Amino acid sequence: MLLFVGVGLGGCAQVSLYPEVTLAQEDPGYAPAAVDHAVDSFLGDWGAGGGGAAGGGIGSVGGTPDYRTEKSLETTIGLRVRRRLDPGWELEGAIRGGRGQGRHALPGGAGVFKDPISIAAETGFAEAEAMITRRLGPGVLPEALPGSLSLSAGLGVRQVSSRMRIDSALLAIDTSHRQRLEFGTLGARYEVPFARGGGTLALFFEARGHGRDSGLLRGGARLILSRPR
C-alpha cells in the first residue's frame, strides 16, 4: 500500500487510474514454504497418532522434499496507477487481490513415508507493486504486429493465505498457512488495443525473485481498462 500511495502522491496532476483483470500462473514463490508446512502437518499428525515416530516434521526430512507443480492458476482484480515521466518512461503502481489454485505432487513421499503425496492448495492473496516501465518505440516489433512492447522492473509485497488438502495412501488432512512474500520483478509486456480504445490486452512474462528463490518465471494475460481520471 505504501508503494502505491507513493506513486500516486508523486504527481497527482499527472496520474491516471486504470482497473485491471488478470489471468496468470500463480506466483511460484509461495510454494516451497507452503509445501514445507503441508508436509510438516502431515508428519506431525501421523506422529501424534502413531507414537511420535515422525514428530520431528521438516527437521527430520532434511529440507523441502522434491515436488512438482501440476497445476498453477490465479485470477486477480486490481487498480493500476500511471505517472508519465520522460518520453517513453512511466512510473507505475498496482494493488491487486485475487484467488489461486495449485496442485503439487511429491512422487517420492516425505521422510520415512515413501508413498506418493498430493497437495491441493487454494490461496487468497493481496499485493502491492511499484515499477519503472520503459515503452519501446516504433521499429522494435514487426510492422504486422499492431501492439507495443514495454519492459519493467519493480518491487512489491504479497500477503498469501493458503488452505491445503494433503492426500496419501496413509492419511488425508487439511491445513492452512499464511506467509508474506517480498519480491523483485523484471518483466516484458506486449499490449494490443481493443474495443475501440476501451482498453488494452497485455500478454506478459516476468521473473520474480524472493530472496533465496530467484528467477521464478511465470506468464499471463491482463486486461487493462482505459478509464483514466
Short mmCIF file of C-alpha atoms in Angstrom, two decimals:
data_model
loop_
_atom_site.label_atom_id
_atom_site.label_comp_id
_atom_site.label_asym_id
_atom_site.label_seq_id
_atom_site.Cartn_x
_atom_site.Cartn_y
_atom_site.Cartn_z
CA MET A 1 0.00 0.00 0.00
CA LEU A 2 2.84 2.42 0.78
CA LEU A 3 4.36 1.77 -2.64
CA PHE A 4 1.02 2.51 -4.32
CA VAL A 5 0.42 5.68 -2.31
CA GLY A 6 3.97 6.86 -3.01
CA VAL A 7 3.45 6.59 -6.73
CA GLY A 8 0.16 8.47 -6.52
CA LEU A 9 1.44 11.29 -4.35
CA GLY A 10 4.47 11.74 -6.59
CA GLY A 11 2.45 13.89 -9.00
CA CYS A 12 -1.32 13.81 -8.64
CA ALA A 13 -1.90 16.09 -11.62
CA GLN A 14 -0.19 13.63 -13.97
CA VAL A 15 -1.58 10.40 -12.57
CA SER A 16 -4.14 8.16 -14.32
CA LEU A 17 -6.01 5.20 -12.83
CA TYR A 18 -6.89 2.01 -14.71
CA PRO A 19 -8.91 -1.00 -13.49
CA GLU A 20 -7.38 -4.33 -14.49
CA VAL A 21 -8.22 -8.04 -14.52
CA THR A 22 -5.51 -10.71 -14.73
CA LEU A 23 -5.41 -14.42 -15.50
CA ALA A 24 -1.95 -15.89 -14.91
CA GLN A 25 0.16 -18.63 -13.43
CA GLU A 26 0.40 -18.37 -9.67
CA ASP A 27 3.36 -16.59 -8.17
CA PRO A 28 5.59 -19.66 -7.61
CA GLY A 29 7.35 -18.10 -4.65
CA TYR A 30 4.72 -19.27 -2.17
CA ALA A 31 5.13 -22.99 -2.98
CA PRO A 32 8.35 -24.01 -1.11
CA ALA A 33 7.18 -22.72 2.29
CA ALA A 34 3.63 -23.99 1.69
CA VAL A 35 4.90 -27.47 0.81
CA ASP A 36 7.16 -27.41 3.88
CA HIS A 37 4.19 -26.53 6.08
CA ALA A 38 1.93 -29.14 4.47
CA VAL A 39 4.48 -31.93 4.91
CA ASP A 40 5.20 -30.84 8.48
CA SER A 41 1.47 -31.00 9.21
CA PHE A 42 1.29 -34.46 7.63
CA LEU A 43 4.23 -35.87 9.59
CA GLY A 44 3.21 -34.18 12.81
CA ASP A 45 -0.33 -35.55 12.59
CA TRP A 46 0.97 -39.07 11.87
CA GLY A 47 3.46 -38.80 14.70
CA ALA A 48 0.75 -37.75 17.15
CA GLY A 49 -1.33 -40.78 16.20
CA GLY A 50 1.48 -43.29 15.95
CA GLY A 51 3.65 -42.72 18.98
CA GLY A 52 5.59 -39.72 17.65
CA ALA A 53 7.71 -41.65 15.20
CA ALA A 54 7.77 -38.74 12.79
CA GLY A 55 7.15 -35.90 15.19
CA GLY A 56 10.30 -34.12 14.04
CA GLY A 57 8.45 -32.76 10.99
CA ILE A 58 10.60 -30.98 8.46
CA GLY A 59 13.64 -31.23 10.69
CA SER A 60 13.64 -34.98 10.18
CA VAL A 61 13.11 -34.69 6.44
CA GLY A 62 16.19 -32.53 5.90
CA GLY A 63 14.56 -29.69 3.96
CA THR A 64 11.82 -29.28 1.39
CA PRO A 65 11.17 -32.67 -0.26
CA ASP A 66 11.22 -32.99 -4.03
CA TYR A 67 7.91 -31.94 -5.55
CA ARG A 68 6.49 -30.91 -8.89
CA THR A 69 3.73 -28.42 -9.61
CA GLU A 70 0.96 -29.93 -11.72
CA LYS A 71 -1.48 -27.00 -11.67
CA SER A 72 -0.92 -23.29 -11.15
CA LEU A 73 -3.52 -20.61 -11.91
CA GLU A 74 -4.68 -17.35 -10.37
CA THR A 75 -7.22 -14.65 -11.18
CA THR A 76 -6.98 -11.11 -9.84
CA ILE A 77 -8.72 -7.77 -10.00
CA GLY A 78 -6.85 -4.59 -9.27
CA LEU A 79 -6.20 -0.94 -9.85
CA ARG A 80 -3.18 0.43 -11.71
CA VAL A 81 -1.83 3.97 -11.44
CA ARG A 82 0.50 5.51 -14.02
CA ARG A 83 2.56 8.66 -13.96
CA ARG A 84 4.35 9.70 -17.13
CA LEU A 85 7.97 10.72 -16.76
CA ASP A 86 10.28 11.48 -19.69
CA PRO A 87 9.05 10.36 -23.14
CA GLY A 88 8.95 6.56 -23.16
CA TRP A 89 9.24 6.22 -19.38
CA GLU A 90 6.48 5.70 -16.81
CA LEU A 91 6.22 5.11 -13.09
CA GLU A 92 3.51 2.53 -12.34
CA GLY A 93 1.92 1.12 -9.21
CA ALA A 94 -0.75 -1.51 -8.68
CA ILE A 95 -2.82 -3.00 -5.89
CA ARG A 96 -4.45 -6.38 -6.53
CA GLY A 97 -6.47 -9.04 -4.81
CA GLY A 98 -7.34 -12.49 -6.05
CA ARG A 99 -7.56 -16.22 -5.67
CA GLY A 100 -5.39 -19.05 -6.91
CA GLN A 101 -5.41 -22.81 -7.27
CA GLY A 102 -2.38 -25.06 -7.23
CA ARG A 103 -1.69 -28.77 -7.13
CA HIS A 104 1.66 -30.20 -6.11
CA ALA A 105 2.84 -33.81 -6.20
CA LEU A 106 5.52 -35.47 -4.08
CA PRO A 107 6.08 -38.71 -6.03
CA GLY A 108 8.67 -39.97 -3.55
CA GLY A 109 6.68 -39.13 -0.44
CA ALA A 110 8.28 -37.35 2.52
CA GLY A 111 10.53 -38.52 5.32
CA VAL A 112 10.05 -42.20 6.14
CA PHE A 113 6.78 -42.29 4.17
CA LYS A 114 7.54 -43.29 0.59
CA ASP A 115 4.00 -43.40 -0.80
CA PRO A 116 3.19 -40.54 -3.22
CA ILE A 117 1.64 -37.46 -1.65
CA SER A 118 -0.56 -34.88 -3.37
CA ILE A 119 -1.23 -31.37 -2.10
CA ALA A 120 -4.18 -29.33 -3.40
CA ALA A 121 -3.97 -25.67 -2.41
CA GLU A 122 -6.46 -22.83 -2.64
CA THR A 123 -4.97 -19.41 -1.99
CA GLY A 124 -6.26 -15.93 -1.38
CA PHE A 125 -3.88 -13.01 -1.65
CA ALA A 126 -3.43 -9.26 -1.80
CA GLU A 127 -0.40 -7.49 -3.21
CA ALA A 128 1.05 -4.05 -3.89
CA GLU A 129 3.69 -3.37 -6.53
CA ALA A 130 5.63 -0.37 -7.85
CA MET A 131 7.72 -0.40 -11.02
CA ILE A 132 9.54 1.69 -13.59
CA THR A 133 8.47 0.98 -17.16
CA ARG A 134 10.20 1.67 -20.46
CA ARG A 135 7.95 1.75 -23.51
CA LEU A 136 9.90 0.77 -26.60
CA GLY A 137 9.46 2.91 -29.68
CA PRO A 138 8.37 2.03 -33.22
CA GLY A 139 10.57 -0.34 -35.16
CA VAL A 140 11.12 -2.79 -32.30
CA LEU A 141 8.24 -5.02 -33.41
CA PRO A 142 7.43 -6.14 -36.98
CA GLU A 143 5.02 -3.81 -38.78
CA ALA A 144 2.44 -6.63 -38.97
CA LEU A 145 2.03 -6.60 -35.18
CA PRO A 146 -0.42 -3.91 -34.03
CA GLY A 147 0.66 -3.61 -30.43
CA SER A 148 3.51 -2.15 -28.39
CA LEU A 149 6.25 -3.64 -26.24
CA SER A 150 7.44 -2.47 -22.84
CA LEU A 151 9.97 -3.59 -20.23
CA SER A 152 9.64 -3.04 -16.49
CA ALA A 153 11.43 -3.57 -13.19
CA GLY A 154 9.99 -3.16 -9.73
CA LEU A 155 9.44 -4.19 -6.13
CA GLY A 156 6.39 -5.48 -4.33
CA VAL A 157 4.89 -7.41 -1.46
CA ARG A 158 2.21 -10.12 -1.41
CA GLN A 159 0.27 -11.49 1.56
CA VAL A 160 -0.91 -15.06 0.95
CA SER A 161 -3.35 -17.28 2.85
CA SER A 162 -3.44 -20.95 1.74
CA ARG A 163 -5.85 -23.77 2.55
CA MET A 164 -4.35 -27.15 1.68
CA ARG A 165 -5.58 -30.71 1.39
CA ILE A 166 -2.85 -33.35 1.75
CA ASP A 167 -3.64 -36.85 0.50
CA SER A 168 -1.65 -40.09 0.59
CA ALA A 169 -2.32 -43.81 0.92
CA LEU A 170 -1.95 -43.44 4.70
CA LEU A 171 -3.62 -40.19 5.63
CA ALA A 172 -5.67 -37.24 4.40
CA ILE A 173 -5.60 -33.98 6.33
CA ASP A 174 -6.47 -30.30 5.89
CA THR A 175 -4.25 -27.45 6.99
CA SER A 176 -3.79 -23.73 6.43
CA HIS A 177 -0.77 -21.48 6.08
CA ARG A 178 -0.08 -17.76 5.84
CA GLN A 179 3.01 -16.05 4.54
CA ARG A 180 4.32 -12.72 3.31
CA LEU A 181 6.34 -12.58 0.10
CA GLU A 182 8.55 -9.61 -0.68
CA PHE A 183 9.73 -9.70 -4.28
CA GLY A 184 11.64 -8.01 -7.04
CA THR A 185 10.41 -8.34 -10.59
CA LEU A 186 11.67 -8.00 -14.16
CA GLY A 187 9.17 -8.35 -16.98
CA ALA A 188 8.15 -7.76 -20.57
CA ARG A 189 4.66 -6.80 -21.73
CA TYR A 190 3.06 -6.83 -25.17
CA GLU A 191 -0.08 -4.67 -25.33
CA VAL A 192 -2.77 -4.72 -28.01
CA PRO A 193 -5.60 -2.15 -28.06
CA PHE A 194 -9.15 -3.47 -28.18
CA ALA A 195 -12.77 -2.27 -28.11
CA ARG A 196 -12.04 0.97 -29.98
CA GLY A 197 -9.72 2.33 -27.35
CA GLY A 198 -11.66 0.94 -24.41
CA GLY A 199 -8.52 -0.67 -23.05
CA THR A 200 -5.58 -2.91 -23.83
CA LEU A 201 -4.95 -6.63 -23.63
CA ALA A 202 -1.47 -7.21 -22.23
CA LEU A 203 0.38 -10.51 -22.57
CA PHE A 204 3.22 -10.60 -20.07
CA PHE A 205 6.12 -12.67 -18.86
CA GLU A 206 8.00 -11.91 -15.68
CA ALA A 207 10.68 -13.23 -13.38
CA ARG A 208 10.10 -12.78 -9.66
CA GLY A 209 12.83 -13.12 -7.06
CA HIS A 210 12.01 -13.94 -3.43
CA GLY A 211 15.28 -13.91 -1.54
CA ARG A 212 16.77 -17.39 -1.80
CA ASP A 213 14.39 -18.27 -4.68
CA SER A 214 15.23 -16.24 -7.78
CA GLY A 215 14.44 -16.39 -11.46
CA LEU A 216 10.96 -17.84 -10.96
CA LEU A 217 9.20 -17.36 -14.31
CA ARG A 218 5.50 -17.01 -14.99
CA GLY A 219 3.22 -15.65 -17.69
CA GLY A 220 -0.34 -14.49 -18.14
CA ALA A 221 -2.80 -12.11 -19.74
CA ARG A 222 -4.04 -8.83 -18.27
CA LEU A 223 -6.97 -6.71 -19.35
CA ILE A 224 -6.26 -3.03 -18.59
CA LEU A 225 -9.33 -0.80 -18.99
CA SER A 226 -8.90 2.76 -20.23
CA ARG A 227 -10.77 4.81 -17.69
CA PRO A 228 -8.22 7.38 -16.57
CA ARG A 229 -9.10 10.17 -14.21
#
